[in-house]
Short mmCIF file of C-alpha atoms in Angstrom, two decimals:
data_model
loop_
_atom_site.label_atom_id
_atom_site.label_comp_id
_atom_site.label_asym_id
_atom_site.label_seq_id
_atom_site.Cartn_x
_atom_site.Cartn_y
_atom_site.Cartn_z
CA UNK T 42 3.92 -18.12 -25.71
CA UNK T 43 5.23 -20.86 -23.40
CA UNK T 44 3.66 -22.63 -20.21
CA UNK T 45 5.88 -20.10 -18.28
CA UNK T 46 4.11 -16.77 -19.46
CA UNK T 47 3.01 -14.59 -17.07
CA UNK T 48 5.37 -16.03 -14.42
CA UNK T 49 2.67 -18.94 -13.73
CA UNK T 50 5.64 -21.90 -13.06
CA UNK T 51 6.23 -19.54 -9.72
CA UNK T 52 3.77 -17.01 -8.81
CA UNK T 53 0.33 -16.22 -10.46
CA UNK T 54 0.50 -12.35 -12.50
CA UNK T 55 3.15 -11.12 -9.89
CA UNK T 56 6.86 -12.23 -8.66
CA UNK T 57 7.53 -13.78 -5.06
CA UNK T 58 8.49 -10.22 -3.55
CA UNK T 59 4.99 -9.43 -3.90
CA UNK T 60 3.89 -12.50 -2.48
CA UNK T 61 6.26 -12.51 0.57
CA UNK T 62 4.58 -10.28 2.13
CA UNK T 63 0.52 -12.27 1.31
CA UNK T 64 0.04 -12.94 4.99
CA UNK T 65 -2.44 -10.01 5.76
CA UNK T 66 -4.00 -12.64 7.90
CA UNK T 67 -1.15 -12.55 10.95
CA UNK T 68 1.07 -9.96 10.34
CA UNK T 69 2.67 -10.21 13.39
CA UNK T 70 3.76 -13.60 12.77
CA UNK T 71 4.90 -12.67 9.84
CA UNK T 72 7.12 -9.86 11.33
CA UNK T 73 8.48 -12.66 14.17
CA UNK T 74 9.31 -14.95 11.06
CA UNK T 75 11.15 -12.42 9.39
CA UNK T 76 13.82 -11.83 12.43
CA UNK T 77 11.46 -8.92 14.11
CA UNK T 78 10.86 -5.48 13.37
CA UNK T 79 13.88 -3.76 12.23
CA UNK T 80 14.61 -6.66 9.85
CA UNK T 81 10.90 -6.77 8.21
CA UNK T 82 10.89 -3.10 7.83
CA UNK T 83 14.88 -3.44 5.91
CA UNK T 84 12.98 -6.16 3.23
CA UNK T 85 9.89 -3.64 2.87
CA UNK T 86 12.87 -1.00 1.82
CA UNK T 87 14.83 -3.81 -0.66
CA UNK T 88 11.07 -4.62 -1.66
CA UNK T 89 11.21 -0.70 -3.20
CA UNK T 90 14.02 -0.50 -4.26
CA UNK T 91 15.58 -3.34 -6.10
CA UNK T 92 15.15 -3.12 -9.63
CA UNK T 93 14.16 -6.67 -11.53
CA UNK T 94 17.61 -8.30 -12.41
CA UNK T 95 16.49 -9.88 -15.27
CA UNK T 96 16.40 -8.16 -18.83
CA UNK T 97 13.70 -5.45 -19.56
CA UNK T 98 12.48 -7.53 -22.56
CA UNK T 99 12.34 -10.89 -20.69
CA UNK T 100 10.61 -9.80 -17.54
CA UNK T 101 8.06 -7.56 -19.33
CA UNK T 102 7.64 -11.04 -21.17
CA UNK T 103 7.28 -13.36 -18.53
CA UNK T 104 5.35 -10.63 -15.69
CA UNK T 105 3.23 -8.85 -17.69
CA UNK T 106 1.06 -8.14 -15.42
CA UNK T 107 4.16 -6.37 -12.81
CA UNK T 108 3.04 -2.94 -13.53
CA UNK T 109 3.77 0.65 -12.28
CA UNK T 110 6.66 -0.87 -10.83
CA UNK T 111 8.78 0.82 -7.64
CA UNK T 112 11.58 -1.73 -7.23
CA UNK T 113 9.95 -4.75 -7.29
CA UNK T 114 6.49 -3.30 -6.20
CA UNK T 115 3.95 -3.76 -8.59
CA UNK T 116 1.38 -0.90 -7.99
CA UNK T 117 -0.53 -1.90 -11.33
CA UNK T 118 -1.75 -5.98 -10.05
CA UNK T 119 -3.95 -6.02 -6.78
CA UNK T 120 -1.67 -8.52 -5.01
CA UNK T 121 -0.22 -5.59 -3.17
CA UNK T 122 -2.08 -2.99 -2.53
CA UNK T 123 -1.74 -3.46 1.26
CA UNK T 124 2.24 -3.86 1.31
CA UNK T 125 2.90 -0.19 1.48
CA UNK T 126 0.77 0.11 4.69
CA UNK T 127 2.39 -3.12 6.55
CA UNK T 128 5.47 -0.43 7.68
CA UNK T 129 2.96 0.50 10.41
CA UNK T 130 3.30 -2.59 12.28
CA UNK T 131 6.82 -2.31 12.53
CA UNK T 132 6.66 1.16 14.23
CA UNK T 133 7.63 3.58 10.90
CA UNK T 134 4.61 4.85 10.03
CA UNK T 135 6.42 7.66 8.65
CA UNK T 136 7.24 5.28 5.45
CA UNK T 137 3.45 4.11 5.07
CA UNK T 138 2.77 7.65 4.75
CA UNK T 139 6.04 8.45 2.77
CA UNK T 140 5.30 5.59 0.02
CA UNK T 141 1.80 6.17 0.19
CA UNK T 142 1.73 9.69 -1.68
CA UNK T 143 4.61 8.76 -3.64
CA UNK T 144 2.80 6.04 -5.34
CA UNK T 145 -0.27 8.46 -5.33
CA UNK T 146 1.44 11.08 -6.88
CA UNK T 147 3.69 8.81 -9.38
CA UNK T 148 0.56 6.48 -10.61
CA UNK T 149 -2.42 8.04 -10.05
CA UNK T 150 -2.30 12.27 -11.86
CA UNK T 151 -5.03 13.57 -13.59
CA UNK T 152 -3.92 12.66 -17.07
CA UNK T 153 -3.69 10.71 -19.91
CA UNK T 154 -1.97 7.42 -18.64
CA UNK T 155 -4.31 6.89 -16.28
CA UNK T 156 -4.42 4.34 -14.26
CA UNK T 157 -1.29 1.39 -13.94
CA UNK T 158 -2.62 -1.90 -15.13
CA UNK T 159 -5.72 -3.62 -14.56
CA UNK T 160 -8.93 -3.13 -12.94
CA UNK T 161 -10.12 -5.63 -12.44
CA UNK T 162 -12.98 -5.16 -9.71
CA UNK T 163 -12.32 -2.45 -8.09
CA UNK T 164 -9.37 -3.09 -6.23
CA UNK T 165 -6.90 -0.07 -7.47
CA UNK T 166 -9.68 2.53 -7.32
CA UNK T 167 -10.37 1.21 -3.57
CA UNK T 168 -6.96 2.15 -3.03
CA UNK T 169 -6.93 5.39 -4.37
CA UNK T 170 -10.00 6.43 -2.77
CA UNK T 171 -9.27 4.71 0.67
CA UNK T 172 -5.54 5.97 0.54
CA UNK T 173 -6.55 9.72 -0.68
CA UNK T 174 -9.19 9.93 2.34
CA UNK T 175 -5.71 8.52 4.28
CA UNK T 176 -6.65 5.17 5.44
CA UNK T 177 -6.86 1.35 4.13
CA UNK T 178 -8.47 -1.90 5.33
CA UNK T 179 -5.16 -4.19 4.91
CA UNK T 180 -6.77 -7.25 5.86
CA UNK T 181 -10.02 -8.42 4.58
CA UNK T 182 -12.69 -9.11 6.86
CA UNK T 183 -11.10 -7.36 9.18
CA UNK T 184 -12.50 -4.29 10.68
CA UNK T 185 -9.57 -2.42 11.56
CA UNK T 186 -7.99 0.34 8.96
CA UNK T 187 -4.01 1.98 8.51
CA UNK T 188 -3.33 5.43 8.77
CA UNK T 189 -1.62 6.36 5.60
CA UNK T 190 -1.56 10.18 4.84
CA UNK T 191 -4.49 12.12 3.59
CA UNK T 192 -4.37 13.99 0.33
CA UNK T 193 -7.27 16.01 1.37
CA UNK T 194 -7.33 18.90 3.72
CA UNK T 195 -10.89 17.48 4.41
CA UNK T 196 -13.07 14.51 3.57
CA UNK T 197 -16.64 13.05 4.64
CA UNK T 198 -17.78 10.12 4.32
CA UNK T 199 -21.74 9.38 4.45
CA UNK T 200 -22.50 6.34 6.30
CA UNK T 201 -25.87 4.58 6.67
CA UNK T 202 -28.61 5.99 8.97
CA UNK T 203 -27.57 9.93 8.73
CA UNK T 204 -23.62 9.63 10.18
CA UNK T 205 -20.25 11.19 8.83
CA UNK T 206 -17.04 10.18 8.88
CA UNK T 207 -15.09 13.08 8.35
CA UNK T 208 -11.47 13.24 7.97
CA UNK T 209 -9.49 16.73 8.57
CA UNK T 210 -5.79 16.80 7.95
CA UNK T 211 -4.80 20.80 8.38
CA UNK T 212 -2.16 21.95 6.42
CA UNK T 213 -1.30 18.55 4.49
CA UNK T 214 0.18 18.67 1.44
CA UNK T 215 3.03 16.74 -0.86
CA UNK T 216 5.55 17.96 1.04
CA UNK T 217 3.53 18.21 4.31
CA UNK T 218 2.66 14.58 4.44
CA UNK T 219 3.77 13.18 7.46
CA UNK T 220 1.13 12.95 10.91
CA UNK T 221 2.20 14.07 14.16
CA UNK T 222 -0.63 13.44 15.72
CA UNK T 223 -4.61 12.12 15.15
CA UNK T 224 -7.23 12.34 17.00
CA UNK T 225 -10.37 9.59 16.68
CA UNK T 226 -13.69 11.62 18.29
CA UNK T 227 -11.44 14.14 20.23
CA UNK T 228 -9.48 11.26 21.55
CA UNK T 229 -5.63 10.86 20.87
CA UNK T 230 -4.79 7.86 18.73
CA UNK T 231 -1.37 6.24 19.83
CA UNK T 232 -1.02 3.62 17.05
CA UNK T 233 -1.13 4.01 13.46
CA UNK T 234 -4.68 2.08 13.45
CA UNK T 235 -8.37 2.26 14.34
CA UNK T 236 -11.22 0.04 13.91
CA UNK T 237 -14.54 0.47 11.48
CA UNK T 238 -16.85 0.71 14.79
#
């Protein structure tokens, strides 16, 4: 096992695509950085689908922690859980919600692989439960969540002194995934976002 196992000369238990996109802190910037909004939303797409150019053997040897791979996405190592959601602030929501329930539906079944990788803390189950209610909190600390696409036609969550959140998403489906519209408390929500209060 050399000093380069693991990727660790470059980027800790993941590959600089996934760590391109580590600035959950000022997205925006990020986007501006990038060239603007059509060209961030183009390296989200190469992100999913360029395969790893290097041989099976050696990058299975080197990222062994790159799991439940989709292009270079690694679903299975928490570093980026939040990438599939960052197409909302480019204005296609329709791909958060797209590659959303495809990585729900590819990674995440009812049977005997279960789960891609490690779990280490909580992180993947977070994003199973957040992204099956059809939601996510992409930057921490932060009290503002992404609309992703519900897997449930409805959902309530029990918050503290007596109050629901409840979450109904008629007619969805895996083919019906996409939102046309959401409401927040009967009012129309015209961004793909909406804060914990």
């Amino acid at each position: 096992m050399g000093w380069w196992f693991g990727g660790r000369e470059y980027c800790d238990e993941n590959n600089g695509w996934t760590y391109l996109w580590a600035v959950q802190h000022n997205i925006p910037a990020l986007v501006r950085l990038m060239g603007g909004e059509r060209v961030f939303e183009q390296r989200l797409d190469e992100l999913f689908h360029t395969i790893p150019a290097t041989p099976r053997y050696d990058f299975w040897h080197r990222f062994p922690d790159a799991t439940g791979l989709v292009g270079q996405f690694s679903m299975g190592n928490e570093p980026g859980f939040r990438i599939p959601y960052l197409y909302n602030y480019v204005g296609a929501a329709w791909k958060t919600q797209r590659r959303v329930r495809m990585l729900l539906d590819l990674w995440f079944k009812d049977n005997v692989f279960g789960m891609p990788g490690d779990e280490d803390g909580g992180g993947m189950s977070a994003f199973v439960v957040f992204s099956s209610l059809g939601f996510y909190p992409v930057t921490p600390g932060v009290p503002v969540y992404a609309i992703g696409s519900p897997v449930f036609s409805k959902a309530t969550v029990r918050l503290p002194r007596g109050k629901q959140f409840t979450v109904i998403a008629w007619h969805c489906s895996v083919v019906n995934q996409y939102i046309r519209r959401a409401w927040l408390n009967e009012e129309v929500l015209y961004s793909p976002f909406f804060t914990h209060q």
